[in-house]
CSV table of C-alpha atoms in Angstrom, one decimal:
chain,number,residue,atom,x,y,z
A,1,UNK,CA,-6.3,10.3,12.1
A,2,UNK,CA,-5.7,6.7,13.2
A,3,UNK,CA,-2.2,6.6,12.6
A,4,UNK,CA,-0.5,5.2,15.9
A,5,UNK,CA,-3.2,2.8,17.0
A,6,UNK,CA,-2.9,1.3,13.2
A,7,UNK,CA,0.4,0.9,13.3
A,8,UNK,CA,0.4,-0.5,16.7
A,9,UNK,CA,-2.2,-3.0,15.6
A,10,UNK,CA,0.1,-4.2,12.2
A,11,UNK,CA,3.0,-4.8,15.0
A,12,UNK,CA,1.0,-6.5,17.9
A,13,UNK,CA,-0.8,-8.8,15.1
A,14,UNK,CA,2.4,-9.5,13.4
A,15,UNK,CA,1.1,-8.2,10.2
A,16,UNK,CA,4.1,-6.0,9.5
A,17,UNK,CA,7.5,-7.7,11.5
A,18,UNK,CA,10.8,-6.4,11.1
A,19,UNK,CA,13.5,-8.6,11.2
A,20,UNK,CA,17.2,-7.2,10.7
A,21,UNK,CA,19.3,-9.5,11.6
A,22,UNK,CA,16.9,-12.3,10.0
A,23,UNK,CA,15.8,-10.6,7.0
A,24,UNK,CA,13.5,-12.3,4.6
A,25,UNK,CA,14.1,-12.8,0.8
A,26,UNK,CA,11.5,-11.2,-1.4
A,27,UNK,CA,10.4,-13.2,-5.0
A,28,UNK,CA,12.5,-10.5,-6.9
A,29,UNK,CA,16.0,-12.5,-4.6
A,30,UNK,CA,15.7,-8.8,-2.8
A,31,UNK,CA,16.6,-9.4,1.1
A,32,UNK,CA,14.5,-7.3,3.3
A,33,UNK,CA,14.6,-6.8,7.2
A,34,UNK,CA,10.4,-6.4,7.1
A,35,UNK,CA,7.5,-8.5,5.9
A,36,UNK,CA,4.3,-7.4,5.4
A,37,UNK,CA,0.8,-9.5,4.4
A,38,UNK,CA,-1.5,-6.9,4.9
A,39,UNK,CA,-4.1,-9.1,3.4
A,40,UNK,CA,-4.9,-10.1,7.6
A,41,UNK,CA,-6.1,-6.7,8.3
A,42,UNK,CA,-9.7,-7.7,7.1
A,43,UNK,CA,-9.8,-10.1,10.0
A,44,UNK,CA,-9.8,-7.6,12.7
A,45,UNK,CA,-12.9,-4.9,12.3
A,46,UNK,CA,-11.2,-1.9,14.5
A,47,UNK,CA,-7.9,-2.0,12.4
A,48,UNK,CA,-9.8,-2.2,8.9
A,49,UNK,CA,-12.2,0.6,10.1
A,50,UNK,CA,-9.3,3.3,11.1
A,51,UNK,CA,-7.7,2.8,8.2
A,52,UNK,CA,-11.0,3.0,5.9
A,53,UNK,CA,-11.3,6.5,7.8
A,54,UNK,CA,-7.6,7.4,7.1
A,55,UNK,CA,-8.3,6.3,3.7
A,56,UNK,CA,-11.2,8.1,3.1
A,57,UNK,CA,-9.7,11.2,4.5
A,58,UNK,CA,-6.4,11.4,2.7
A,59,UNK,CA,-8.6,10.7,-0.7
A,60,UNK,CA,-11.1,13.6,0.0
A,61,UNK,CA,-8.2,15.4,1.0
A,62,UNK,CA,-5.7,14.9,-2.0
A,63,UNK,CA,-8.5,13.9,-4.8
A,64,UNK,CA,-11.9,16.2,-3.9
A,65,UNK,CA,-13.2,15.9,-7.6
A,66,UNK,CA,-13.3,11.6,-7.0
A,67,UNK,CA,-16.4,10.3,-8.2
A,68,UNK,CA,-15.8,6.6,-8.0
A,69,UNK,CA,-13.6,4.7,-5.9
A,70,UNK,CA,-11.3,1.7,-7.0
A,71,UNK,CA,-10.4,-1.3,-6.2
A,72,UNK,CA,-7.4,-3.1,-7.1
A,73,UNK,CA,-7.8,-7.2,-7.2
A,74,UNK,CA,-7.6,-8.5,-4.7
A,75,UNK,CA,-6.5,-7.1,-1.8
A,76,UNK,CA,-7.1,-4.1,-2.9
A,77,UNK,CA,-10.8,-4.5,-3.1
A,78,UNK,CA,-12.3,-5.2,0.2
A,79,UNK,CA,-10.5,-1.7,1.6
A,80,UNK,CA,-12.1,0.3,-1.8
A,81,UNK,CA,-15.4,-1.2,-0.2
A,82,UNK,CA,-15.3,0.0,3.1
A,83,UNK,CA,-14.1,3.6,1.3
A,84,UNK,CA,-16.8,3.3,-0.8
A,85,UNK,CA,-19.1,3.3,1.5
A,86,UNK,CA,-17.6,5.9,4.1
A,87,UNK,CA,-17.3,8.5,1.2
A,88,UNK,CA,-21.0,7.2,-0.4
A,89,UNK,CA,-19.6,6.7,-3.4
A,90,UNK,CA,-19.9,3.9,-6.4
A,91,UNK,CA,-16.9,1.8,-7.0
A,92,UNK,CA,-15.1,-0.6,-9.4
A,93,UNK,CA,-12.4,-3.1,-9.0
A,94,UNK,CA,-10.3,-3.9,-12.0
A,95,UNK,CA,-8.5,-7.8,-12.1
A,96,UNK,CA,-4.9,-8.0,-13.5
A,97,UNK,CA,-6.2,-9.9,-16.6
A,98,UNK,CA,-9.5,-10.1,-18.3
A,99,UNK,CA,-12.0,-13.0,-17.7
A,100,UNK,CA,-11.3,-16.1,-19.9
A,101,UNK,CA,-15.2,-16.6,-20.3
A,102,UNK,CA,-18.5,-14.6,-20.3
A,103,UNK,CA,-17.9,-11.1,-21.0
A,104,UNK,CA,-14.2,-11.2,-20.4
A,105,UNK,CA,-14.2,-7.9,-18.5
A,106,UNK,CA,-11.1,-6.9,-16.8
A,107,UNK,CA,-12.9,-4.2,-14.8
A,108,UNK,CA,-16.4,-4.8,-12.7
A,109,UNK,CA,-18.5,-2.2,-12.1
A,110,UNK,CA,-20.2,1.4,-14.5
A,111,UNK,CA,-18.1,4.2,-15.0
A,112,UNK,CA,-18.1,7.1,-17.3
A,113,UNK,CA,-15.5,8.8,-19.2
A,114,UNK,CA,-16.5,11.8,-17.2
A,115,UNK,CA,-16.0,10.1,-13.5
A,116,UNK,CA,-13.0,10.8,-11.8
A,117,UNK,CA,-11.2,7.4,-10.2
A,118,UNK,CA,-9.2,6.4,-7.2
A,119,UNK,CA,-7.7,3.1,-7.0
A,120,UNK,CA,-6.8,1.6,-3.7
A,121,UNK,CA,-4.4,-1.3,-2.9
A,122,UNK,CA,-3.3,-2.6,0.1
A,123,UNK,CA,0.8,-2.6,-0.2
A,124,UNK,CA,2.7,-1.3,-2.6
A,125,UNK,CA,5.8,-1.8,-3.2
A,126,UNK,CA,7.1,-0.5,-7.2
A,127,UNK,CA,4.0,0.2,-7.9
A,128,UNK,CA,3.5,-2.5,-10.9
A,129,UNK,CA,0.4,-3.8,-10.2
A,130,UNK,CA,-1.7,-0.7,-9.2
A,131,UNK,CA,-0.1,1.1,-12.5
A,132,UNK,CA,-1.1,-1.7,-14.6
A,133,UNK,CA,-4.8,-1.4,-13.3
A,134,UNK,CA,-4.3,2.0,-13.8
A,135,UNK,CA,-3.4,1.1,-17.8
A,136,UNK,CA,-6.3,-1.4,-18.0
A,137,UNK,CA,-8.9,1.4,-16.5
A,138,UNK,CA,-7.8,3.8,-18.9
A,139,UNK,CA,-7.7,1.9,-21.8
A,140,UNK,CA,-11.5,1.4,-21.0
A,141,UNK,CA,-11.7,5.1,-21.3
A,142,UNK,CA,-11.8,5.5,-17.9
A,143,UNK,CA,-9.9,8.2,-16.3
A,144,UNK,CA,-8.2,7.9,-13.4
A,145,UNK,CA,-6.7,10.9,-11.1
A,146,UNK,CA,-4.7,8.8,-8.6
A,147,UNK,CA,-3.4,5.9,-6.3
A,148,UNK,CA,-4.0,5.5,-2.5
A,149,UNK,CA,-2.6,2.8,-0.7
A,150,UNK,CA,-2.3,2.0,2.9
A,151,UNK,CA,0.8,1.0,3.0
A,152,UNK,CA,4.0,1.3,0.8
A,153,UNK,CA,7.9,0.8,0.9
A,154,UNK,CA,8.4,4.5,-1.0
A,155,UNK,CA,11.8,2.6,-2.4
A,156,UNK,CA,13.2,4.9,-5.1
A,157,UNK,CA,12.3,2.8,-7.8
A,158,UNK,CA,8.2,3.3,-6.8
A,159,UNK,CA,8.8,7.0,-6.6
A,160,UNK,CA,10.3,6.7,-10.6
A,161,UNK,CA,7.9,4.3,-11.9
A,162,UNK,CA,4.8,6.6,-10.5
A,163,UNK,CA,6.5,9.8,-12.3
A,164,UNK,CA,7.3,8.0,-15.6
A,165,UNK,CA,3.4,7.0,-15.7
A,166,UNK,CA,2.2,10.5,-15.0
A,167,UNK,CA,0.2,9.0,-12.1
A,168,UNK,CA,-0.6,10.9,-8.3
A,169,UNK,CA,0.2,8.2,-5.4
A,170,UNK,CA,-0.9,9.3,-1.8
A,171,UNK,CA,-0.3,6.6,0.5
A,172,UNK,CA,-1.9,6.5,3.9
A,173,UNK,CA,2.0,5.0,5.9
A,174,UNK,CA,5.3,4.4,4.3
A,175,UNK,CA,8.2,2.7,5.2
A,176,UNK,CA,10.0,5.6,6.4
A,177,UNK,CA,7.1,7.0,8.4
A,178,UNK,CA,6.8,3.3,9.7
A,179,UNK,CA,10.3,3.1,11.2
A,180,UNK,CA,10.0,6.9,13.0
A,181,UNK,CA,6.9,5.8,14.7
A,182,UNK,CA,8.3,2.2,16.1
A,183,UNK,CA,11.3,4.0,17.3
A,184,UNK,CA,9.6,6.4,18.6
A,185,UNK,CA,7.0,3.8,20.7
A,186,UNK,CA,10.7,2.2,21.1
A,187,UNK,CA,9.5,-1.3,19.2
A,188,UNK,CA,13.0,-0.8,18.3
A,189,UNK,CA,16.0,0.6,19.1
A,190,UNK,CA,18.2,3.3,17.9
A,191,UNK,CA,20.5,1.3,16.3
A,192,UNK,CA,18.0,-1.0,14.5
A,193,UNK,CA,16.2,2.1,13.3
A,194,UNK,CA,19.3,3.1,11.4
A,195,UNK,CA,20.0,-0.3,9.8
A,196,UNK,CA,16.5,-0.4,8.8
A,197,UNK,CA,17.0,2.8,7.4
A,198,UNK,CA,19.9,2.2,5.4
A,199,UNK,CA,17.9,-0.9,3.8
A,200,UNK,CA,15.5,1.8,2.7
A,201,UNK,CA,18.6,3.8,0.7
A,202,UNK,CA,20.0,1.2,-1.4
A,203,UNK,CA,17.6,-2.4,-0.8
A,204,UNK,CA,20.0,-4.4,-3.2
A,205,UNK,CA,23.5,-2.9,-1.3
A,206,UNK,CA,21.9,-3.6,2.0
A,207,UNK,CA,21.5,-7.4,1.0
A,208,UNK,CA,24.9,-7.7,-0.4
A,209,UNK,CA,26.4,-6.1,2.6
A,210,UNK,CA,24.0,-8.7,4.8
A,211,UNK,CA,25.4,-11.6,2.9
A,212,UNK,CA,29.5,-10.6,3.5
């Protein structure tokens, strides 16, 4: 496993920062003390490789019947790629709407009713997205088995929304797994650790409490 040199590459390339007393406001209003735009790993060959391993690992590992691997537009697909192809098998990538000409697939790529999917996105954060792919494969009789991700916040409101849909998520690093490692390679202190851990507990209090 790859895990400390990835997440020492995401903090040394600034592709996950963590801000706490600068926190930055998410589309939703929601104020955050980390960023993320993991959309720069495929610039930097080593990082995208350890976590196609990890990846390919943890699906092998928590999905062994997989058949075809997933990708979720757009960032989503390039990492199902490089899965793809570490685990030799075929893969898909299915766009949040269908084409407006052509065909007008929503989903590239053969499958059977009979394969066994795993979509991959990069970050996820409730989980709307990837579970709407997940509705979208599906309702092309696809059937899929579970979610990987290489990075997600695990906020409370993911962990509901994955349960209601009756959907397996395996992420490859979470928030709070994240935050343990930094402190522990002391890219931040005690006390930041705890702040940033509070923000995981209740995001909305956190940035109400930030703002008085």
């Amino acid at each position: 496993m790859f895990q400390e040199q990835i997440i020492n590459k995401l903090v040394e390339q600034k592709i996950i920062t963590i801000s706490p007393s600068k926190p930055y406001t998410y589309a939703s209003g929601m104020l955050s003390p980390i960023y993320t735009d993991l959309r720069l790993t495929v610039s930097y060959p080593d990082l995208r490789d350890w976590i196609a391993t990890d990846l390919a690992d943890l699906i092998k590992k928590n999905y062994p019947d997989v058949t075809i691997i997933g990708g979720v537009a757009t960032a989503g697909i390039p990492h199902a790629a490089w899965v793809a192809a570490k685990l030799a098998l075929p893969m898909i990538y299915v766009r949040p709407e269908p084409k407006d000409h052509g065909k007008s697939r929503q989903i590239e790529g053969r499958f059977s009713a009979n394969d066994k999917i795993v979509l991959i996105d990069d970050l996820i954060t409730t989980g709307g997205s990837v579970l709407n792919a997940v509705k979208a494969t599906k309702n092309e009789g696809g059937n899929v088995i579970g979610v990987a991700s290489i990075f997600t916040y695990y906020l409370k409101d993911t962990k509901q929304n994955f349960a209601k849909a009756g959907v397996n998520f395996s992420p490859l690093l979470t928030y709070p797994e994240l935050l343990k490692k930094e402190q522990e390679m002391n890219y931040i202190s005690v006390k930041e650790y705890e702040a940033l851990k509070t923000w995981h507990e209740d995001p909305w209090a956190w940035g109400e409490k930030f703002n008085h």
